[in-house]
Coordinates of C-alpha atoms in Angstrom, one line a residue:
X9 CA 0.0 0.0 0.0
X10 CA 1.1 3.6 -0.7
X11 CA 0.6 6.2 2.1
X12 CA -2.2 7.6 0.0
X13 CA -3.9 4.1 0.0
X14 CA -3.7 4.0 3.9
X15 CA -5.2 7.4 4.2
X16 CA -8.0 6.6 1.6
X17 CA -8.8 3.4 3.5
X18 CA -9.2 5.3 6.8
X19 CA -11.6 7.9 5.2
X20 CA -13.6 5.2 3.5
X21 CA -14.1 3.4 6.8
X22 CA -15.2 6.6 8.5
X23 CA -17.8 7.2 5.9
X24 CA -19.0 3.6 6.0
X25 CA -19.4 4.0 9.9
X26 CA -21.7 7.1 9.3
X27 CA -19.6 10.2 9.1
X28 CA -20.7 12.9 6.7
X29 CA -17.2 14.1 6.2
X30 CA -13.7 12.6 6.9
X31 CA -10.1 13.3 6.3
X32 CA -6.9 11.5 7.1
X33 CA -3.2 12.4 7.3
X34 CA -0.3 10.2 7.1
X35 CA 2.8 12.0 8.6
X36 CA 6.5 10.9 8.8
X37 CA 8.9 13.1 10.7
X38 CA 12.5 13.1 11.4
X39 CA 13.9 15.5 14.2
X40 CA 17.5 16.2 15.3
X41 CA 18.8 18.7 17.7
X42 CA 22.2 19.4 19.5
X43 CA 23.0 21.7 22.3
X44 CA 26.6 22.8 23.3
X45 CA 27.6 24.5 26.5
X46 CA 31.0 26.2 27.1
X47 CA 32.8 24.6 24.2
X48 CA 31.5 21.0 24.4
X49 CA 28.5 19.2 23.1
X50 CA 26.0 18.7 26.1
X51 CA 23.1 17.0 24.3
X52 CA 22.3 15.2 21.1
X53 CA 18.7 14.3 20.2
X54 CA 17.4 12.3 17.4
X55 CA 14.0 10.5 16.7
X56 CA 11.7 9.5 13.9
X57 CA 8.0 8.8 14.0
X58 CA 5.3 7.9 11.5
X59 CA 1.5 7.4 11.9
X60 CA -2.1 8.2 10.7
X61 CA -4.6 10.7 12.1
X62 CA -8.2 10.5 11.1
X63 CA -10.9 13.1 11.5
X64 CA -14.6 12.3 11.2
X65 CA -17.5 14.7 11.3
X66 CA -21.0 13.7 12.5
X67 CA -23.5 16.5 13.0
X68 CA -21.5 19.3 14.6
X69 CA -19.0 17.1 16.4
X70 CA -15.6 15.9 15.3
X71 CA -14.1 12.6 16.2
X72 CA -10.4 12.0 16.1
X73 CA -8.3 8.9 16.2
X74 CA -4.7 8.2 15.6
X75 CA -2.5 5.0 15.2
X76 CA 1.2 4.4 14.6
X77 CA 0.3 1.4 12.4
X78 CA 0.1 2.1 8.6
X79 CA -1.5 -1.2 7.7
X80 CA -4.8 -1.4 5.9
X81 CA -6.7 -3.0 8.9
X82 CA -5.3 -0.4 11.3
X83 CA -6.4 2.4 9.0
X84 CA -9.8 1.1 8.6
X85 CA -10.1 0.6 12.4
X86 CA -8.9 4.2 12.9
X87 CA -11.5 5.5 10.6
X88 CA -14.3 3.7 12.3
X89 CA -13.2 4.7 15.7
X90 CA -13.0 8.4 14.7
X91 CA -16.6 8.2 13.6
X92 CA -17.6 6.4 16.8
X93 CA -16.1 9.2 18.8
X94 CA -17.8 11.8 16.8
X95 CA -21.3 10.0 17.2
X96 CA -20.7 10.0 20.9
X97 CA -20.1 13.6 21.0
X98 CA -22.9 14.4 18.7
X99 CA -25.4 13.0 21.2
X100 CA -25.0 16.1 23.3
X101 CA -24.0 18.7 20.6
X102 CA -26.0 21.0 18.4
X103 CA -27.0 20.8 14.7
X104 CA -24.6 20.0 12.1
X105 CA -21.7 22.5 11.3
X106 CA -21.0 23.6 7.8
X107 CA -17.5 23.6 6.4
X108 CA -16.3 26.6 4.3
X109 CA -15.8 25.3 0.7
X110 CA -12.3 24.7 -0.5
X111 CA -10.8 23.5 -3.8
X112 CA -10.6 19.8 -3.7
X113 CA -8.0 18.1 -5.9
X114 CA -4.4 16.8 -6.0
X115 CA -1.5 18.8 -5.1
X116 CA 2.2 18.5 -4.1
X117 CA 4.4 21.1 -2.4
X118 CA 8.1 21.0 -1.4
X119 CA 9.9 23.7 0.7
X120 CA 13.0 25.1 -0.8
X121 CA 16.1 23.3 0.5
X122 CA 19.6 23.8 -1.0
X123 CA 21.5 21.9 1.7
X124 CA 19.8 18.9 3.4
X125 CA 20.4 19.6 7.2
X126 CA 20.1 16.1 8.1
X127 CA 22.8 15.1 5.6
X128 CA 25.3 17.6 7.0
X129 CA 27.8 15.5 9.1
X130 CA 27.3 15.7 12.9
X131 CA 30.9 16.6 13.2
X132 CA 30.4 19.8 11.2
X133 CA 27.4 20.8 13.2
X134 CA 29.0 20.0 16.5
X135 CA 32.2 22.0 15.6
X136 CA 29.9 25.0 14.8
X137 CA 28.4 25.0 18.2
X138 CA 31.3 24.2 20.3
X139 CA 33.6 26.8 18.5
X140 CA 30.9 29.4 18.9
X141 CA 30.4 28.7 22.7
X142 CA 34.1 28.3 23.4
X143 CA 34.7 31.8 21.8
X144 CA 32.0 33.4 24.1
X145 CA 33.7 32.0 27.2
X146 CA 37.1 33.2 25.9
X147 CA 35.6 36.7 25.6
X148 CA 34.2 36.8 29.2
X149 CA 30.9 34.7 29.2
X150 CA 30.4 32.8 32.4
X151 CA 27.9 30.4 30.5
X152 CA 27.7 30.2 26.8
X153 CA 25.2 27.9 24.9
X154 CA 24.4 27.1 21.3
X155 CA 21.7 25.0 19.8
X156 CA 20.4 23.9 16.4
X157 CA 17.1 22.0 15.5
X158 CA 16.1 20.2 12.4
X159 CA 12.7 18.9 11.2
X160 CA 12.1 16.9 8.1
X161 CA 8.3 16.2 7.7
X162 CA 6.3 14.5 4.9
X163 CA 2.5 14.5 4.8
X164 CA -0.1 12.7 2.7
X165 CA -3.5 14.0 3.0
X166 CA -6.9 12.5 1.7
X167 CA -10.4 13.8 2.2
X168 CA -13.9 12.5 1.4
X169 CA -14.2 15.6 -0.9
X170 CA -11.5 14.4 -3.2
X171 CA -8.3 15.9 -1.8
X172 CA -5.2 14.0 -2.4
X173 CA -2.1 16.1 -1.4
X174 CA 1.4 15.4 -0.4
X175 CA 4.0 17.8 1.0
X176 CA 7.5 17.8 2.1
X177 CA 8.6 20.4 4.5
X178 CA 12.2 20.8 5.8
X179 CA 12.8 23.3 8.7
X180 CA 15.9 24.2 10.7
X181 CA 17.6 27.0 12.6
X182 CA 20.1 27.7 15.3
X183 CA 21.1 30.3 17.9
X184 CA 23.7 31.2 20.5
X185 CA 23.6 32.8 23.9
X186 CA 26.1 34.3 26.3
X187 CA 25.4 34.9 30.1
X188 CA 27.4 37.0 32.4
X189 CA 27.0 36.7 36.2
X190 CA 27.9 39.5 38.5
X191 CA 27.2 40.6 42.1
X192 CA 23.4 40.1 42.4
X193 CA 22.9 40.4 38.7
X194 CA 22.8 38.2 35.6
X195 CA 22.7 39.4 32.1
X196 CA 22.0 37.6 28.8
X197 CA 22.8 38.4 25.2
X198 CA 21.5 36.2 22.2
X199 CA 21.9 36.0 18.5
X200 CA 20.1 36.1 16.3
X201 CA 17.2 35.9 18.5
X202 CA 16.3 34.9 22.0
X203 CA 15.1 31.5 20.8
X204 CA 17.3 31.3 17.6
X205 CA 16.2 31.9 14.0
X206 CA 14.3 29.2 12.0
X207 CA 12.7 28.9 8.6
X208 CA 11.5 26.4 6.1
X209 CA 15.0 26.2 4.4
X210 CA 17.9 23.8 4.5
X211 CA 21.2 24.2 6.3
X212 CA 22.1 27.2 4.3
X213 CA 20.0 29.2 6.8
X214 CA 22.2 28.3 9.5
X215 CA 25.3 29.0 7.5
X216 CA 23.9 32.4 6.7
X217 CA 23.6 33.2 10.3
X218 CA 27.4 33.3 10.8
X219 CA 27.2 32.3 14.5
X220 CA 30.9 32.4 15.1
X221 CA 31.4 36.0 14.0
X222 CA 28.8 37.3 16.5
X223 CA 30.2 35.3 19.5
X224 CA 32.7 37.8 20.8
X225 CA 30.0 40.7 20.7
X226 CA 27.6 38.7 22.7
X227 CA 30.0 38.0 25.5
X228 CA 31.3 41.6 25.6
X229 CA 27.8 43.0 25.7
X230 CA 26.6 40.6 28.4
X231 CA 29.4 41.6 30.6
X232 CA 29.1 45.3 29.9
X233 CA 25.3 45.0 30.7
X234 CA 26.3 44.0 34.4
X235 CA 27.4 47.6 35.2
X236 CA 25.2 49.4 32.8
X237 CA 22.6 52.0 34.2
X238 CA 19.1 50.7 34.9
X239 CA 16.6 51.5 32.2
X240 CA 14.7 54.6 33.6
X241 CA 11.0 54.5 34.3
X242 CA 8.3 56.8 32.9
X243 CA 6.4 57.4 29.6
X244 CA 8.7 57.9 26.5
X245 CA 9.1 57.2 22.8
X246 CA 9.9 53.6 22.5
X247 CA 11.8 52.1 19.6
X248 CA 11.7 48.4 19.2
X249 CA 14.1 46.3 17.1
X250 CA 12.5 43.7 14.7
X251 CA 13.3 40.7 16.9
X252 CA 11.3 42.1 19.8
X253 CA 8.6 43.4 17.6
X254 CA 8.0 40.0 16.1
X255 CA 7.2 38.7 19.6
X256 CA 4.9 41.6 20.2
X257 CA 3.1 40.8 16.9
X258 CA 2.8 37.1 18.0
X259 CA 1.5 37.7 21.4
X260 CA -0.8 40.7 20.9
X261 CA -1.9 40.2 17.4
X262 CA -1.4 36.6 16.2
X263 CA -3.0 34.9 19.2
X264 CA -5.7 37.6 19.4
X265 CA -6.9 36.9 15.8
X266 CA -7.2 33.0 16.1
X267 CA -10.8 32.4 15.5
X268 CA -11.2 29.6 17.8
X269 CA -10.1 31.9 20.7
X270 CA -12.5 34.7 19.5
X271 CA -15.3 32.1 19.5
X272 CA -14.5 30.9 22.9
X273 CA -13.6 27.3 21.6
X274 CA -9.9 27.5 22.9
X275 CA -8.4 29.1 25.9
X276 CA -5.5 26.8 26.8
X277 CA -1.9 28.4 27.2
X278 CA -2.9 31.8 25.9
X279 CA -6.5 32.5 27.0
X280 CA -9.3 33.7 24.5
X281 CA -9.3 37.1 22.8
X282 CA -10.5 40.7 23.3
X283 CA -11.8 40.9 19.8
X284 CA -15.5 40.9 19.0
X285 CA -16.5 39.6 15.6
X286 CA -19.2 42.3 15.4
X287 CA -16.3 44.7 14.9
X288 CA -14.5 42.7 12.2
X289 CA -14.1 45.4 9.4
X290 CA -14.5 48.5 11.4
X291 CA -12.3 48.2 14.6
X292 CA -9.3 50.3 14.7
X293 CA -6.4 48.0 15.8
X294 CA -3.6 50.3 15.3
X295 CA -2.3 53.4 13.4
X296 CA -2.5 53.7 9.6
X297 CA 1.1 52.3 9.4
X298 CA -0.2 49.0 10.6
X299 CA -0.7 46.4 7.9
X300 CA -0.5 42.8 9.3
X301 CA -0.7 40.0 6.8
X302 CA -1.5 36.3 7.2
X303 CA 0.7 34.8 4.6
X304 CA 1.8 31.2 4.4
X305 CA 3.2 31.7 0.8
X306 CA 6.4 33.5 1.9
X307 CA 9.4 31.4 0.6
X308 CA 11.5 30.3 3.4
X309 CA 9.4 31.6 6.3
X310 CA 8.7 29.2 9.2
X311 CA 5.0 29.4 8.9
X312 CA 5.0 28.6 5.2
X313 CA 3.2 25.6 3.5
X314 CA 1.5 24.7 0.3
X315 CA -1.7 23.5 1.9
X316 CA -3.0 23.5 5.5
X317 CA -3.9 20.3 7.3
X318 CA -7.5 20.5 5.9
X319 CA -6.3 20.7 2.4
X320 CA -6.9 24.5 1.9
X321 CA -4.3 25.9 -0.5
X322 CA -2.0 28.6 1.1
X323 CA -3.1 32.1 0.3
X324 CA -2.2 35.7 1.6
X325 CA -4.8 37.8 3.2
X326 CA -4.9 40.8 5.6
X327 CA -5.5 40.7 9.3
X328 CA -5.2 44.4 9.7
X329 CA -5.3 46.9 6.9
X330 CA -4.4 50.5 7.3
X331 CA -4.8 49.9 11.1
X332 CA -8.3 48.4 10.7
X333 CA -9.0 44.7 11.8
X334 CA -10.1 42.9 8.7
X335 CA -9.2 39.2 9.0
X336 CA -8.6 36.2 11.2
X337 CA -6.9 32.9 11.3
X338 CA -9.6 30.3 10.7
X339 CA -10.4 26.8 10.0
X340 CA -13.3 25.6 7.7
X341 CA -15.7 24.9 10.6
X342 CA -15.0 28.0 12.6
X343 CA -15.1 30.2 9.5
X344 CA -18.5 28.9 8.5
X345 CA -20.0 29.5 12.0
X346 CA -18.6 33.0 12.0
X347 CA -20.0 33.7 8.5
X348 CA -16.7 34.0 6.8
X349 CA -15.7 32.4 3.4
X350 CA -12.1 31.3 4.2
X351 CA -10.2 29.0 6.3
X352 CA -6.5 28.0 5.5
X353 CA -4.9 28.2 9.0
X354 CA -5.4 24.8 10.4
X355 CA -2.3 22.6 11.4
X356 CA -1.4 19.8 13.7
X357 CA 2.1 19.3 15.2
X358 CA 2.2 15.6 14.4
X359 CA -0.1 12.6 13.3
X360 CA -1.3 12.0 16.8
X361 CA -2.8 15.4 17.3
X362 CA -6.0 17.0 16.1
X363 CA -5.5 19.9 13.7
X364 CA -6.3 23.2 15.1
X365 CA -6.3 26.9 14.1
X366 CA -2.6 28.0 14.3
X367 CA -0.6 31.0 13.2
X368 CA 1.1 30.8 9.8
X369 CA 3.3 33.8 8.9
X370 CA 1.7 36.7 10.7
X371 CA 3.7 39.9 10.4
X372 CA 3.9 43.5 9.3
X373 CA 4.2 44.8 5.8
X374 CA 7.2 47.3 5.5
X375 CA 6.9 51.0 6.4
X376 CA 8.4 54.1 4.8
X377 CA 11.3 54.6 7.2
X378 CA 14.7 53.2 8.1
X379 CA 16.0 52.5 11.6
X380 CA 18.5 55.2 11.2
X381 CA 15.7 57.7 10.4
X382 CA 13.7 56.6 13.3
X383 CA 16.5 57.2 15.7
X384 CA 17.5 60.5 14.0
X385 CA 13.9 61.8 14.4
X386 CA 13.6 60.9 18.2
X387 CA 14.6 63.7 20.6
X388 CA 14.0 61.6 23.8
X389 CA 13.4 57.8 23.9
X390 CA 14.7 54.4 24.5
X391 CA 15.6 51.8 21.9
X392 CA 15.1 48.1 23.0
X393 CA 15.9 44.8 21.3
X394 CA 15.9 41.0 21.9
X395 CA 13.3 39.6 24.1
X396 CA 14.1 38.4 27.5
X397 CA 10.5 37.9 29.0
X398 CA 6.9 38.2 28.1
X399 CA 3.6 38.4 29.9
X400 CA 0.1 39.0 28.6
X401 CA -3.4 38.6 30.0
X402 CA -5.8 35.8 29.0
X403 CA -7.7 38.3 26.6
X404 CA -4.4 39.0 24.8
X405 CA -4.9 42.8 25.8
X406 CA -2.7 43.9 28.6
X407 CA 1.0 43.1 28.4
X408 CA 4.6 43.4 29.7
X409 CA 7.8 42.7 28.0
X410 CA 11.4 42.6 29.1
X411 CA 14.3 42.8 26.6
X412 CA 17.9 41.9 26.8
X413 CA 19.3 45.3 26.1
X414 CA 18.5 48.9 25.5
X415 CA 20.0 52.2 24.5
X416 CA 19.1 55.7 25.5
X417 CA 18.2 58.0 22.5
X418 CA 18.8 61.6 22.8
X419 CA 18.6 64.4 20.2
X420 CA 18.5 61.9 17.3
X421 CA 21.4 59.8 18.4
X422 CA 21.8 56.3 20.1
X423 CA 23.6 56.8 23.4
X424 CA 24.5 54.8 26.5
X425 CA 23.6 51.0 27.1
X426 CA 20.8 50.4 29.6
X427 CA 20.1 47.1 31.5
X428 CA 16.9 45.4 32.4
X429 CA 14.7 47.4 30.0
X430 CA 10.9 46.6 30.2
X431 CA 7.7 48.2 28.8
X432 CA 4.0 47.7 29.2
X433 CA 0.9 48.6 27.5
X434 CA -2.6 47.8 26.1
X435 CA -2.8 46.2 22.7
X436 CA -4.8 48.6 20.6
X437 CA -3.6 51.6 22.4
X438 CA 0.0 50.6 21.9
X439 CA -0.4 49.8 18.2
X440 CA -2.3 53.0 17.6
X441 CA 0.7 54.9 19.0
X442 CA 3.1 53.5 16.2
X443 CA 4.1 56.5 14.2
X444 CA 7.2 55.2 12.5
X445 CA 7.9 51.9 10.8
X446 CA 11.0 50.7 9.1
X447 CA 11.2 49.3 5.6
X448 CA 13.9 46.8 6.7
X449 CA 11.8 43.8 7.0
X450 CA 13.2 40.6 8.3
X451 CA 11.5 37.1 8.6
X452 CA 11.7 35.9 12.1
X453 CA 10.6 32.2 13.0
X454 CA 9.7 30.8 16.3
X455 CA 9.4 27.0 16.7
X456 CA 8.0 26.9 20.3
X457 CA 4.4 28.2 20.1
X458 CA 2.3 26.3 22.6
X459 CA -1.4 25.7 22.3
X460 CA -4.1 23.1 23.0
X461 CA -4.5 20.3 25.4
X462 CA -2.9 18.0 24.8
X463 CA -0.2 20.5 24.1
X464 CA 0.8 21.2 20.5
X465 CA 3.9 23.1 19.6
X466 CA 3.4 25.2 16.4
X467 CA 6.0 26.7 14.1
X468 CA 5.1 30.3 13.2
X469 CA 6.8 33.0 11.1
X470 CA 6.7 36.8 11.7
X471 CA 7.8 39.4 9.2
X472 CA 8.9 42.4 11.4
X473 CA 11.0 45.5 11.3
X474 CA 12.0 48.3 13.8
X475 CA 9.2 50.7 14.7
X476 CA 8.6 53.6 17.1
X477 CA 5.7 54.0 19.5
X478 CA 4.8 57.2 21.4
X479 CA 4.0 57.7 25.1
X480 CA 4.9 54.2 26.2
X481 CA 5.5 53.3 29.8
X482 CA 9.0 51.8 30.2
X483 CA 11.0 50.7 33.1
X484 CA 9.5 49.7 36.6
X485 CA 7.7 52.2 38.8
X486 CA 9.4 52.7 42.1

């Protein structure tokens, strides 16, 4: 049997058992990661898994069943059991739910990969991390870590509507971090981001980061931060670097526009949402500079794919246009309930997990400025970059973030280094205060977005660039 045959057998069994719709995904994933500390490899992980997950719809209720056995008999049993679970749920559920139409058919999608990361010798990958961490220690770091991660995922998707889609997604990334320990003080500097940088590309992504070249700077900055003055407190102009702004987008926009949260279907890990569907198309989310897209078609970005896990083709749409909230992250069922005509944002983190609404690439379109211009036009402010901590309430509304490093901005020039910078705000008020946005877009990826119970870890992408926000509270009030 081919993997398509396995999925088709599961779908057929679900329909025979009484489902009105069914789909099945066969997934095969290989994973590898390595962590080095202070010049030595500390941990190496490698695993491989394959299995089948089946969804069946009865009335308004989904049933899901997954098995690690890819035989015909196991597939048919999984399909029948998915329907049985849906029927049991349907006894206490409401009327049947519609599914937003999607183009059914065959399709193949492969992410771009110039250098297969799993084919790169372990010795080469280990040398990269050990040399980078050793260099940071030699330049004054008390602790130095480096990590890479690799995922190689193949999917075969079949639905009762006629979908027959296969995809091959290769993802990887890496990062390094220096920690300096002083008298009652610990400071950290990371590159290229606090959790590394990741994308749907091959090992060429990691090569392009040039980790070793940045190792001395990280160590020097972590030590300098130990004695740098504290970030002052008060309201001021805040300039955020692109790496910090991408997390701001992730937490205060990306999670807030997930339709399952807006509908109250989902609250695990990140709460629900402050958004009201009645205001879709009219609510002012931010300033006119704020244009946020949902775009899984971006080449090389971590949230990119050809089709989501419901077989919906990848397509770009706006979440915020000229500051107005106009779109959501949705699945076929949630979109139909909300009266929308699109899905396309449903994924699962493995064959044994039920697909759910997840972020794809959610990020800002470029603005008309440069970081140099933003600083030059700021008389009094603070420039913060690289995330260190984050906190946001269960409506995705009130937030506080801490950054690794900040710089005083006076009379259009970047001045002294500041330690322990923080800022706080309320989502729409904060975004409405954005008055300058750089054109220097970078495509950040985060591979550790948690959602759901049982927990699923999503891979999301975030185009972002430096921006300025007015009258933001920074620092800690005495």
